[in-house]
mmCIF file of C-alpha atoms and ligand atoms in Angstrom:
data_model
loop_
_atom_site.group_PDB
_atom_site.id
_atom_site.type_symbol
_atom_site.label_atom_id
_atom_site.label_comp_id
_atom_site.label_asym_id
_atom_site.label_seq_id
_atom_site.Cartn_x
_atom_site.Cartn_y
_atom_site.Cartn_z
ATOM 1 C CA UNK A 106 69.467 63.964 -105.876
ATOM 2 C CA UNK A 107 72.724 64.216 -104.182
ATOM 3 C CA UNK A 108 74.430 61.282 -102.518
ATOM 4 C CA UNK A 109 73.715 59.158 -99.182
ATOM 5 C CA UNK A 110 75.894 58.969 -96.777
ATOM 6 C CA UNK A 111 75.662 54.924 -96.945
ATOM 7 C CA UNK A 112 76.113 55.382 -100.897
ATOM 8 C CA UNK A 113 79.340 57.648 -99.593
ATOM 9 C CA UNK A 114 80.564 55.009 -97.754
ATOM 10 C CA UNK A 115 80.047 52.454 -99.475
ATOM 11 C CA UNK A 116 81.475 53.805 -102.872
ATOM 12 C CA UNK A 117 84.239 54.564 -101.440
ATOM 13 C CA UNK A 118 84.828 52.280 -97.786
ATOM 14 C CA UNK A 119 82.948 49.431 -98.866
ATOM 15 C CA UNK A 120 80.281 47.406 -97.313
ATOM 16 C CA UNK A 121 81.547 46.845 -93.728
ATOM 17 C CA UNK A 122 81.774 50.544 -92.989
ATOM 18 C CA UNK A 123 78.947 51.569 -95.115
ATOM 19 C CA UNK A 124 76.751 49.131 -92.756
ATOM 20 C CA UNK A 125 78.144 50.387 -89.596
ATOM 21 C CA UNK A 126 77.406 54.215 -90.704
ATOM 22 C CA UNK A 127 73.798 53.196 -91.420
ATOM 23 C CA UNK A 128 73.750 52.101 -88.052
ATOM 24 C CA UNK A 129 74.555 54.947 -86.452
ATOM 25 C CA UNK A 130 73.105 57.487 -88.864
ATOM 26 C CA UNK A 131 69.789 55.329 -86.917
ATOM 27 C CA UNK A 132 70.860 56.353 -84.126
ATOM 28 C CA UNK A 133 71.364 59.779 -84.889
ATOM 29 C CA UNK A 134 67.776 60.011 -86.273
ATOM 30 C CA UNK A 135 66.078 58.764 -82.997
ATOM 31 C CA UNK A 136 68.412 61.097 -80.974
ATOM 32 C CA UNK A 137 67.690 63.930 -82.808
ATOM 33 C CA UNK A 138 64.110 63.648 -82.687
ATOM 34 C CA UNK A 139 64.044 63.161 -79.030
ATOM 35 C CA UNK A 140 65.700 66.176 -78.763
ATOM 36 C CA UNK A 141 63.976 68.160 -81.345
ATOM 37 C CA UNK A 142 60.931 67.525 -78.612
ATOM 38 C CA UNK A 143 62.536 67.384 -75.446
ATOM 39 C CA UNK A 144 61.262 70.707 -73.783
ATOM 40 C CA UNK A 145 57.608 69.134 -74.216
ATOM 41 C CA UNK A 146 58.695 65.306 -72.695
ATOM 42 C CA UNK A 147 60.494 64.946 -69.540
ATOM 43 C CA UNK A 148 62.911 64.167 -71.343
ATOM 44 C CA UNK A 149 65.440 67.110 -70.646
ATOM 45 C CA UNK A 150 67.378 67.066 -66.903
ATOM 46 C CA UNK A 151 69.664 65.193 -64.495
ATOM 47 C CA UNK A 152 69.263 61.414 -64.694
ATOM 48 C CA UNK A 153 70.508 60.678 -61.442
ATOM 49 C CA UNK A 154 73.736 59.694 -61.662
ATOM 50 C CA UNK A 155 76.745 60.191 -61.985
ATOM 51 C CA UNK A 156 79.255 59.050 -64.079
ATOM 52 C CA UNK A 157 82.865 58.363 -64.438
ATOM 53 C CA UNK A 158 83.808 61.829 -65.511
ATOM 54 C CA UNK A 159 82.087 62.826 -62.028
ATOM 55 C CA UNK A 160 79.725 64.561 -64.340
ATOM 56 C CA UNK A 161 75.844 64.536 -63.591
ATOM 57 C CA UNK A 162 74.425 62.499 -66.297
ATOM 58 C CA UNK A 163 71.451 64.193 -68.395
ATOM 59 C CA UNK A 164 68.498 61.263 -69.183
ATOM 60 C CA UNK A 165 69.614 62.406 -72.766
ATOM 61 C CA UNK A 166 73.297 61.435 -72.414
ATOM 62 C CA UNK A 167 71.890 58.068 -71.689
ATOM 63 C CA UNK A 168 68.997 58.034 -73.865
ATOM 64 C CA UNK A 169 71.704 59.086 -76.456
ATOM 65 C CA UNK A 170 74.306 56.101 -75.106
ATOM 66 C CA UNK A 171 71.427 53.770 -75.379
ATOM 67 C CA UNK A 172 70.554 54.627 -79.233
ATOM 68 C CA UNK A 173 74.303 54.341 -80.209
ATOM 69 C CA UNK A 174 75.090 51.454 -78.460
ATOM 70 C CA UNK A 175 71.650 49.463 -79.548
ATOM 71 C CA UNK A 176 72.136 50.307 -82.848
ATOM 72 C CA UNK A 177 75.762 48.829 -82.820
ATOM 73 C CA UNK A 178 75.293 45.697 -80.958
ATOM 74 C CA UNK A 179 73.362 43.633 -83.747
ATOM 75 C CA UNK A 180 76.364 44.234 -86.116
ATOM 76 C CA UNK A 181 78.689 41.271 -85.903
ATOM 77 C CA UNK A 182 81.419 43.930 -87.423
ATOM 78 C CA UNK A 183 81.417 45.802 -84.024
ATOM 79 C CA UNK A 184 83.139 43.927 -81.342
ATOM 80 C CA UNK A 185 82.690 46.310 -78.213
ATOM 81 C CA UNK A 186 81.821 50.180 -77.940
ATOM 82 C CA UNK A 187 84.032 52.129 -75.714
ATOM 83 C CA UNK A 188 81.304 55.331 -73.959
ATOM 84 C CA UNK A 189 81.784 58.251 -72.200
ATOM 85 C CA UNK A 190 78.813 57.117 -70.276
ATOM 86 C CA UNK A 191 80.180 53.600 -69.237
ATOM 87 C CA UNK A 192 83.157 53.185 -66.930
ATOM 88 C CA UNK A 193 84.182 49.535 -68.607
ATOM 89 C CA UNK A 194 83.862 49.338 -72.218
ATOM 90 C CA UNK A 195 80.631 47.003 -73.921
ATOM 91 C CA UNK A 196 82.338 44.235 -75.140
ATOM 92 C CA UNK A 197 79.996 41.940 -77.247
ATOM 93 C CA UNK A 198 81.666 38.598 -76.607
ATOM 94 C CA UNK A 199 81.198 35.583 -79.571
ATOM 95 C CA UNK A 200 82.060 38.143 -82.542
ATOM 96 C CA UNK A 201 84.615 36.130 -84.543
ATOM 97 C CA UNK A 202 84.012 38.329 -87.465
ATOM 98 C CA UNK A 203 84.352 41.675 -85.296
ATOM 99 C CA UNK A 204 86.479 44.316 -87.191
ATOM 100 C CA UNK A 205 85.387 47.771 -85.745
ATOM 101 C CA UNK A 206 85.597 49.033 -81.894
ATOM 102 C CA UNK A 207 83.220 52.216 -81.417
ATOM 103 C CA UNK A 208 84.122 54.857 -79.160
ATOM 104 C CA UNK A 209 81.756 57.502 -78.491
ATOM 105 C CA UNK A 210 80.665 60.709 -76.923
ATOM 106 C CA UNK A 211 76.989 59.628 -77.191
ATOM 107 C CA UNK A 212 76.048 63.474 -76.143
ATOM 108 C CA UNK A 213 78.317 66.280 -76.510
ATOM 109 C CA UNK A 214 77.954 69.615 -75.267
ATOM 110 C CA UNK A 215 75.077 68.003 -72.797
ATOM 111 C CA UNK A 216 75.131 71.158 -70.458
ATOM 112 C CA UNK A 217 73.714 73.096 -73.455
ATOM 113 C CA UNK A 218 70.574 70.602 -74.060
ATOM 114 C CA UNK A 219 68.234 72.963 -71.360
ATOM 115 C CA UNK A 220 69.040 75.882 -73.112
ATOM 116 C CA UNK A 221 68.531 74.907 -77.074
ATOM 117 C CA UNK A 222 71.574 75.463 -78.235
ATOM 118 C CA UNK A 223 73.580 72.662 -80.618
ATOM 119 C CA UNK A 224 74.997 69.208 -79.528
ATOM 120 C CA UNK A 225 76.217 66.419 -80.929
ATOM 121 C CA UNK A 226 77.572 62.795 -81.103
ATOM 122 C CA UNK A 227 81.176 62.072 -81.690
ATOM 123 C CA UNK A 228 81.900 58.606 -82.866
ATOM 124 C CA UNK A 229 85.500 57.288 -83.355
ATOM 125 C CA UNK A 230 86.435 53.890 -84.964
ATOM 126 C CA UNK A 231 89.325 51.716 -84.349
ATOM 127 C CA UNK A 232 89.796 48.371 -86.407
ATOM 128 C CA UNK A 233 90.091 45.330 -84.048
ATOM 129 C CA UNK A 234 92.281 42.564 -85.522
ATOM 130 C CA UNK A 235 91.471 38.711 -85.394
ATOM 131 C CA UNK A 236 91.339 37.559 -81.574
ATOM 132 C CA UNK A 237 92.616 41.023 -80.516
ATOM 133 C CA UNK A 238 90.555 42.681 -77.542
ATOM 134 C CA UNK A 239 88.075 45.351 -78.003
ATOM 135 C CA UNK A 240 89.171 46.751 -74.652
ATOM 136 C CA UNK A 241 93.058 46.835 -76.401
ATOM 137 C CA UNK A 242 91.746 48.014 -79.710
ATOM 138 C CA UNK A 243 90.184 51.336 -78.160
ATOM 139 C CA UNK A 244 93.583 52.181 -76.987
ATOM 140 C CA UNK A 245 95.053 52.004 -80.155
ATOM 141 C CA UNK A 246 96.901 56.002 -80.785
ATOM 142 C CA UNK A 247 93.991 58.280 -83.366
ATOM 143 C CA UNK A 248 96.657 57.876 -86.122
ATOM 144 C CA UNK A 249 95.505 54.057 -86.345
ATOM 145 C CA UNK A 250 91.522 55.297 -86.637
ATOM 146 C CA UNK A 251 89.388 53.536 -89.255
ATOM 147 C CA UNK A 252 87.164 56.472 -89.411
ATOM 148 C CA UNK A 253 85.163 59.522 -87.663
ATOM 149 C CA UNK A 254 82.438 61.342 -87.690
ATOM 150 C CA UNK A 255 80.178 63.881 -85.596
ATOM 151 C CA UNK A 256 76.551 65.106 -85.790
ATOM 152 C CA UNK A 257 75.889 68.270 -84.963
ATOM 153 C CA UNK A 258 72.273 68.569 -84.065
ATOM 154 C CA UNK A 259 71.702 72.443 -84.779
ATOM 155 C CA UNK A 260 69.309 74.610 -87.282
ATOM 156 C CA UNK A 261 70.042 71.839 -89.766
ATOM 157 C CA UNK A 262 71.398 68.254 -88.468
ATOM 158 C CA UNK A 263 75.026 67.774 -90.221
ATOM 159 C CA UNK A 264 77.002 64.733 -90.220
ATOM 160 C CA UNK A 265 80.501 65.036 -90.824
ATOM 161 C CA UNK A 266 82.763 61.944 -91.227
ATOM 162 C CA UNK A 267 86.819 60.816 -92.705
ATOM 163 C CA UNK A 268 87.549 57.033 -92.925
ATOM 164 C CA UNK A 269 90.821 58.755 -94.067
ATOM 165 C CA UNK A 270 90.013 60.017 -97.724
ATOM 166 C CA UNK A 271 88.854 63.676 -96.814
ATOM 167 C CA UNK A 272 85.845 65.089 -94.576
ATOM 168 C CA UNK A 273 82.811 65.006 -95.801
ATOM 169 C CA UNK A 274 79.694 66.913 -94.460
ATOM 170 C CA UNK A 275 75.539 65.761 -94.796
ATOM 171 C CA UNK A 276 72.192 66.981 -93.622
ATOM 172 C CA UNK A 277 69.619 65.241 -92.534
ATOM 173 C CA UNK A 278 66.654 65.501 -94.813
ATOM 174 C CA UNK A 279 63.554 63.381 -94.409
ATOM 175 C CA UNK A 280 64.977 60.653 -92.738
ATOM 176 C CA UNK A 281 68.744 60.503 -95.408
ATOM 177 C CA UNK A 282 71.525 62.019 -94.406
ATOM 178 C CA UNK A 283 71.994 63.795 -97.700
ATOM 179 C CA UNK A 284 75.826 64.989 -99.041
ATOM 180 C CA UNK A 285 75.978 68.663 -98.783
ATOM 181 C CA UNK A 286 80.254 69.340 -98.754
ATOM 182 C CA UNK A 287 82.547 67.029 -100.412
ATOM 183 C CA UNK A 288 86.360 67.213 -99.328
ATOM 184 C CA UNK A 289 85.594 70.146 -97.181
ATOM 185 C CA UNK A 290 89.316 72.186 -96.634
ATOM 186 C CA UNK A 291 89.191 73.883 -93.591
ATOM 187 C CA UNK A 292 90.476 77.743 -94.512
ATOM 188 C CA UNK A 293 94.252 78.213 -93.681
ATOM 189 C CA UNK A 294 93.175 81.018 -90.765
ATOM 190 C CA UNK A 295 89.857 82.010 -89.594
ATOM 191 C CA UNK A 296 88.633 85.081 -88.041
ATOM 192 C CA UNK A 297 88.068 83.556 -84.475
ATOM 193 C CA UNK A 298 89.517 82.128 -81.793
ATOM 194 C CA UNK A 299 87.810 80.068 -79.286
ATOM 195 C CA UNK A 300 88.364 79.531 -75.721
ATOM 196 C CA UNK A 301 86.541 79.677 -72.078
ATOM 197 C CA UNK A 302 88.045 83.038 -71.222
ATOM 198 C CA UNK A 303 86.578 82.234 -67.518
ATOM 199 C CA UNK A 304 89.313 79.978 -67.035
ATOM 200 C CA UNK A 305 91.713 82.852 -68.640
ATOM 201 C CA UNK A 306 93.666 83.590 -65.307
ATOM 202 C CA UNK A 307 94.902 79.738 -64.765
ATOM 203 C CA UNK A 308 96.252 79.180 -68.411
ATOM 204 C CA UNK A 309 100.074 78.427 -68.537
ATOM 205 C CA UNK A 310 102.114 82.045 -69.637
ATOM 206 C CA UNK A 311 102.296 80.796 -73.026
ATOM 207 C CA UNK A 312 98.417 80.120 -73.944
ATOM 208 C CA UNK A 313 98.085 84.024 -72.375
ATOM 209 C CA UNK A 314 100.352 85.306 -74.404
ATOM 210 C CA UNK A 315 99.284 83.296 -77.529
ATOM 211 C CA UNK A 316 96.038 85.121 -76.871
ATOM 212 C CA UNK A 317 96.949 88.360 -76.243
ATOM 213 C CA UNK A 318 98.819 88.026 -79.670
ATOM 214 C CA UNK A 319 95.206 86.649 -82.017
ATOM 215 C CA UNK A 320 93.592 89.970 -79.992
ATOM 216 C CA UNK A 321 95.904 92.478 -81.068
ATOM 217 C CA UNK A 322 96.707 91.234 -84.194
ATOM 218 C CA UNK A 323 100.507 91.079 -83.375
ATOM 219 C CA UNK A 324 100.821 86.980 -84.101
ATOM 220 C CA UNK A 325 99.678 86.762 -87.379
ATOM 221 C CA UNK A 326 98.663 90.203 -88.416
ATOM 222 C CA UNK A 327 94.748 90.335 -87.971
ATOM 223 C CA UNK A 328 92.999 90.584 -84.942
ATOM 224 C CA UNK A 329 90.977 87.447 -84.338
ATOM 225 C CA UNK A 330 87.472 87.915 -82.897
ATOM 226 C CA UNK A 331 85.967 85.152 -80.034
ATOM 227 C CA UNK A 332 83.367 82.826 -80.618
ATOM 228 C CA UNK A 333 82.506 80.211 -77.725
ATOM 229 C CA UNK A 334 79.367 77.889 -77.767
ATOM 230 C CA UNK A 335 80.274 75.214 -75.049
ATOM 231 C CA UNK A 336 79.486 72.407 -77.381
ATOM 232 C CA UNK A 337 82.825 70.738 -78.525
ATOM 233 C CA UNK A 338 81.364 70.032 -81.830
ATOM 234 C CA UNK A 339 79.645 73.203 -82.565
ATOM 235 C CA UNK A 340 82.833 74.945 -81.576
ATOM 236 C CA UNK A 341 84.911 72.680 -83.769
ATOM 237 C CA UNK A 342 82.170 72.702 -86.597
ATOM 238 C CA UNK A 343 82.503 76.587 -86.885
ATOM 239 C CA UNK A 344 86.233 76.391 -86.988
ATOM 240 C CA UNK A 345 86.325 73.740 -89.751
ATOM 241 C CA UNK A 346 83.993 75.801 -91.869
ATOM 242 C CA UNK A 347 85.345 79.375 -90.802
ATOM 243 C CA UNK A 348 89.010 78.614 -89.830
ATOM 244 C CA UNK A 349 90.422 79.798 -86.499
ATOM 245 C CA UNK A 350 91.628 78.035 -83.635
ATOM 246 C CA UNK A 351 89.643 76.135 -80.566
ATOM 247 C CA UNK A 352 91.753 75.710 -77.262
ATOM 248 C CA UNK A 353 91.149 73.642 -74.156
ATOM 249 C CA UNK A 354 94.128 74.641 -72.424
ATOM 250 C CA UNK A 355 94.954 73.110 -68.746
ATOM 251 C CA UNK A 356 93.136 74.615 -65.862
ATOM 252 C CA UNK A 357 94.027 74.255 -61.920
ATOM 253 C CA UNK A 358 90.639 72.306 -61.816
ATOM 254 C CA UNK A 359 91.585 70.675 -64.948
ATOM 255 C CA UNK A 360 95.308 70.535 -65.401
ATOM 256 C CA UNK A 361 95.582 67.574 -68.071
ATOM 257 C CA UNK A 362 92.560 69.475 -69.954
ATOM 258 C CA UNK A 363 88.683 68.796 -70.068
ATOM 259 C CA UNK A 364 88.187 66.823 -73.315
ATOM 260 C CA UNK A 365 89.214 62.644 -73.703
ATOM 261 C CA UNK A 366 91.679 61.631 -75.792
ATOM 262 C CA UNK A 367 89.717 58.838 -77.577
ATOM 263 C CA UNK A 368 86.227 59.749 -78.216
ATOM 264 C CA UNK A 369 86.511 63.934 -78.293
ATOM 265 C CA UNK A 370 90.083 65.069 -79.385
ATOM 266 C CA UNK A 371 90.857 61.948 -81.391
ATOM 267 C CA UNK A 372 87.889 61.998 -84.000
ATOM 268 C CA UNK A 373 88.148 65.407 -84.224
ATOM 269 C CA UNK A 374 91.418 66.075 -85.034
ATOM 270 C CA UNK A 375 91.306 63.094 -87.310
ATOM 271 C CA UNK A 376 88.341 65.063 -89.488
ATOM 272 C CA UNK A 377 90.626 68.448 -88.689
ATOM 273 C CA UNK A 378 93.225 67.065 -90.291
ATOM 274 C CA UNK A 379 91.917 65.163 -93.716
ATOM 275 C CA UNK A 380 90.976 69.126 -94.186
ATOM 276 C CA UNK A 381 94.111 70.390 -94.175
ATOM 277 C CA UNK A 382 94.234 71.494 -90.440
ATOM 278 C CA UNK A 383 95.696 70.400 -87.475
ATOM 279 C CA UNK A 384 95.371 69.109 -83.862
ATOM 280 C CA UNK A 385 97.866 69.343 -80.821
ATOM 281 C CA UNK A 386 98.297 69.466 -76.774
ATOM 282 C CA UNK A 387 99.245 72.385 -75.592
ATOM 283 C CA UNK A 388 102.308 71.202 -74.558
ATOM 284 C CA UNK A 389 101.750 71.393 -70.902
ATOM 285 C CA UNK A 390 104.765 71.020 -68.376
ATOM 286 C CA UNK A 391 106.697 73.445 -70.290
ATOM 287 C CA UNK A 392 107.373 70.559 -73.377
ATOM 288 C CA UNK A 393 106.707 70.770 -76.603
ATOM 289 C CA UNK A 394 103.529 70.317 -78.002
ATOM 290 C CA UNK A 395 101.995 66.912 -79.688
ATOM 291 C CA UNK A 396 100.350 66.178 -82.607
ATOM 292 C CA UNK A 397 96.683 64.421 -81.065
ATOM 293 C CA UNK A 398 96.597 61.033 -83.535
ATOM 294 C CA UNK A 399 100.455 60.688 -81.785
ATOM 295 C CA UNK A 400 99.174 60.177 -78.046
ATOM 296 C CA UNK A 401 99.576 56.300 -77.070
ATOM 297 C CA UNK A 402 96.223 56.425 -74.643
ATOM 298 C CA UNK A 403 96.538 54.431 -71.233
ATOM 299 C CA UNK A 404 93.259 54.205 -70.597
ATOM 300 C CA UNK A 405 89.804 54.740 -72.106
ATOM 301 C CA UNK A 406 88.610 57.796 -70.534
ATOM 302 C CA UNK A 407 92.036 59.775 -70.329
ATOM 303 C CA UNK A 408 91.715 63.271 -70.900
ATOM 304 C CA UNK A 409 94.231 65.649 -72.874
ATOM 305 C CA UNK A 410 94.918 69.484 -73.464
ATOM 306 C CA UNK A 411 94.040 70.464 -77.297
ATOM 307 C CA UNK A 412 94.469 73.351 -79.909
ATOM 308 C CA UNK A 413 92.650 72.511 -82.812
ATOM 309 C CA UNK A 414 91.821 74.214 -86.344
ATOM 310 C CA UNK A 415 93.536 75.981 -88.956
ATOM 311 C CA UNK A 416 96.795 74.997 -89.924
ATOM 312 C CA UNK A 417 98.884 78.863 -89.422
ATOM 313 C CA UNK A 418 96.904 79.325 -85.891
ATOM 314 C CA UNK A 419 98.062 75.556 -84.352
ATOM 315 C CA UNK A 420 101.646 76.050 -85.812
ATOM 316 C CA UNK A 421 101.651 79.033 -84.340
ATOM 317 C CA UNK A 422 100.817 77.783 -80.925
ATOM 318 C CA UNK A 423 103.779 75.378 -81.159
ATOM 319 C CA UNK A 424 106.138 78.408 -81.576
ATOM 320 C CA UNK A 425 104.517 80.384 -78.620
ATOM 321 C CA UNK A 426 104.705 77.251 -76.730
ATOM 322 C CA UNK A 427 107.988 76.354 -77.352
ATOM 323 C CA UNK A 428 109.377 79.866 -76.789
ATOM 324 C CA UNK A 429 107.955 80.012 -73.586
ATOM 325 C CA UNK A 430 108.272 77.547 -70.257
ATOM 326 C CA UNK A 431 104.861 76.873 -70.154
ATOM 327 C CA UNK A 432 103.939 77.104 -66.277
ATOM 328 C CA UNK A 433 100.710 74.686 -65.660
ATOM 329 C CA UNK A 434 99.115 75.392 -62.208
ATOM 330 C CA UNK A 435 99.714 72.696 -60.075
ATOM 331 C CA UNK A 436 97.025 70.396 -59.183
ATOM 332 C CA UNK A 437 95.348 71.141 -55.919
HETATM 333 P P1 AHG B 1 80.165 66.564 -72.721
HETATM 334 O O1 AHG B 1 78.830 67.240 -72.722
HETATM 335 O O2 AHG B 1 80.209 65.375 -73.658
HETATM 336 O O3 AHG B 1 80.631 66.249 -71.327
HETATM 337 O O4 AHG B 1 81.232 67.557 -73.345
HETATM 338 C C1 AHG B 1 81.287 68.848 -72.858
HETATM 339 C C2 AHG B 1 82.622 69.431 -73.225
HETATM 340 C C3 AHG B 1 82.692 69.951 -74.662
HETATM 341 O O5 AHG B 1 81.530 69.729 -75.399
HETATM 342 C C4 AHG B 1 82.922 71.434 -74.506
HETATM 343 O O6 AHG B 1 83.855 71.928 -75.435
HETATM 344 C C5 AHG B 1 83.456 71.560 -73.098
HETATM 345 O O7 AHG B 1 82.871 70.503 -72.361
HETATM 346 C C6 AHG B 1 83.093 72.877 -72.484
HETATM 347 O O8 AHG B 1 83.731 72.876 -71.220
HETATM 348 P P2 AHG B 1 83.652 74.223 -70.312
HETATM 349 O O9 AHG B 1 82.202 74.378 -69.962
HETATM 350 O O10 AHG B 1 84.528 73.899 -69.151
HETATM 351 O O11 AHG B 1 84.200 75.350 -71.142
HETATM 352 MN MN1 MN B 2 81.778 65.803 -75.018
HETATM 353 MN MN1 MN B 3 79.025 63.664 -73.611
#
């Protein structure tokens, strides 16, 4: 019978973490059977509201918020949980012994939910030290992370987590999140890139010309194919299997970039790069890019540019980038 994730853990995280990921391993159970049904409830659609993103909220990105942050808030480990779906952070006040701050993308790729196709939860962890502020802790850079995981809920439901000693994948199975990839190493270049070509004619001169160069094979010597889902953590799920890159470049609508800093880029490049890839900006403003776990966040719900995945197709993007004088369209 192959390992638990909370035997994972524990073996080798210890107790505090092991009981936190059984937490939300609880949560990703009742999540994914709500939305394993959801065509049949009322379940699926707009809740009403919208949230700090300016994003209409689906009744599963709160259903979704709900299960992660219930799950959390009997743990005296967890001293707050940082939300895409809450415009203040949760701080659970009277937790002397809190160590962890959650941060989470309760339901990613939300837009896809109507339509079957994957999403996921993306949880990051920050450690909060004695007296410190949960609301301080979140902003801590991703290079001080405790751990990550994400769930992608597709054919099978995978869980894939780092606390920092390699990425580790699971699938559900009646009710245990059972080990199925152990130090996963994401291949040194993959066969697709991955992008919202819709958005093509805004990009900066150098993401254009970094894409021209994957299509005709001129940048590293193969011609990349395309492969875009719309779900942050199926895209990055395929690339961390596969290889290849995924960009969210700066848009006029969008011209610091779509995804947040500390509960979308953050975990992600944190499990990108414990398997051997890597996870930048794309060095908007005609700079240089950054590595992702480098960014000092200012506030919770921040947003950043990204190119994530294999290690040749990132680098890669830093030369383009730093050749060129990246032109970002200017905010309207
Ligand atoms: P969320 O559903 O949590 O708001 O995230 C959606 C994000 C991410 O999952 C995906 O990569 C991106 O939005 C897609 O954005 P575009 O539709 O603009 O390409
Ligand atoms: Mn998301
Ligand atoms: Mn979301």
């Amino acid at each position: 019978m192959p390992k638990t994730l909370v035997e994972h853990v524990r073996e080798r995280h210890g107790d505090a973490l092991a009981e936190l990921f059984e937490a939300l391993a609880g949560a990703a159970k009742r999540i994914e059977a709500r939305i394993r049904t959801a065509p049949l409830s009322d379940a699926l659609g707009a809740f009403g509201h919208t949230n700090v993103q300016g994003e209409q909220q689906q009744k599963l990105d709160v259903f979704a918020n709900d299960a992660v942050i219930g799950a959390v808030r009997t743990l005296g480990s967890v001293g707050g949980v940082v939300s895409e779906e809450d415009d203040e952070p949760v701080v659970f006040l009277d937790r002397p012994g809190a160590r962890f701050v959650v941060i989470t993308d309760p339901l990613d790729g939300s837009s896809n939910l109507d339509v079957d196709v994957n999403v996921g939860t993306i949880v990051s962890v920050q450690a909060i030290g004695p007296g410190e502020d949960a609301r301080l802790a979140a902003l801590k850079p991703g290079t001080a992370q405790v751990a990550a995981l994400y769930v992608n809920y597709g054919p099978a439901t995978m869980l894939v987590y780092t606390a920092g000693r390699g990425t580790h994948a699971f699938t559900l199975r009646e009710g245990e999140f059972l080990l199925s990839g152990e130090d996963l190493a994401m291949p040194e270049r993959g066969p697709y890139y991955s992008v919202n070509e819709g958005n093509a004619a805004e990009f900066p001169a150098a993401v254009r010309t970094y894409l021209e160069k994957l299509r005709d094979g001129s940048l590293l010597g193969t011609k990349y194919g395309s492969r875009y889902v719309g779900s942050f953590i199926a895209d990055f799920h395929r690339t961390l299997l596969k290889g290849g890159v995924f960009l969210y470049p700066p848009t006029a609508k969008t011209p610091k970039g779509k995804l947040r800093l500390l509960y979308e880029a953050n975990p992600l490049a944190m499990l990108a790069e414990q398997a051997g890839g890597r996870a930048t900006d794309a060095g908007e403003d005609g700079r240089e890019t950054r590595r992702i776990l480098e960014i000092v966040p200012k506030e919770p719900h921040e947003r950043t540019t990204l190119v994530i995945g294999s290690a040749a197709e990132v680098a890669a993007f830093g030369d383009v980038a730093a050749a060129a004088v990246g032109s970002v369209p200017q905010e309207k």
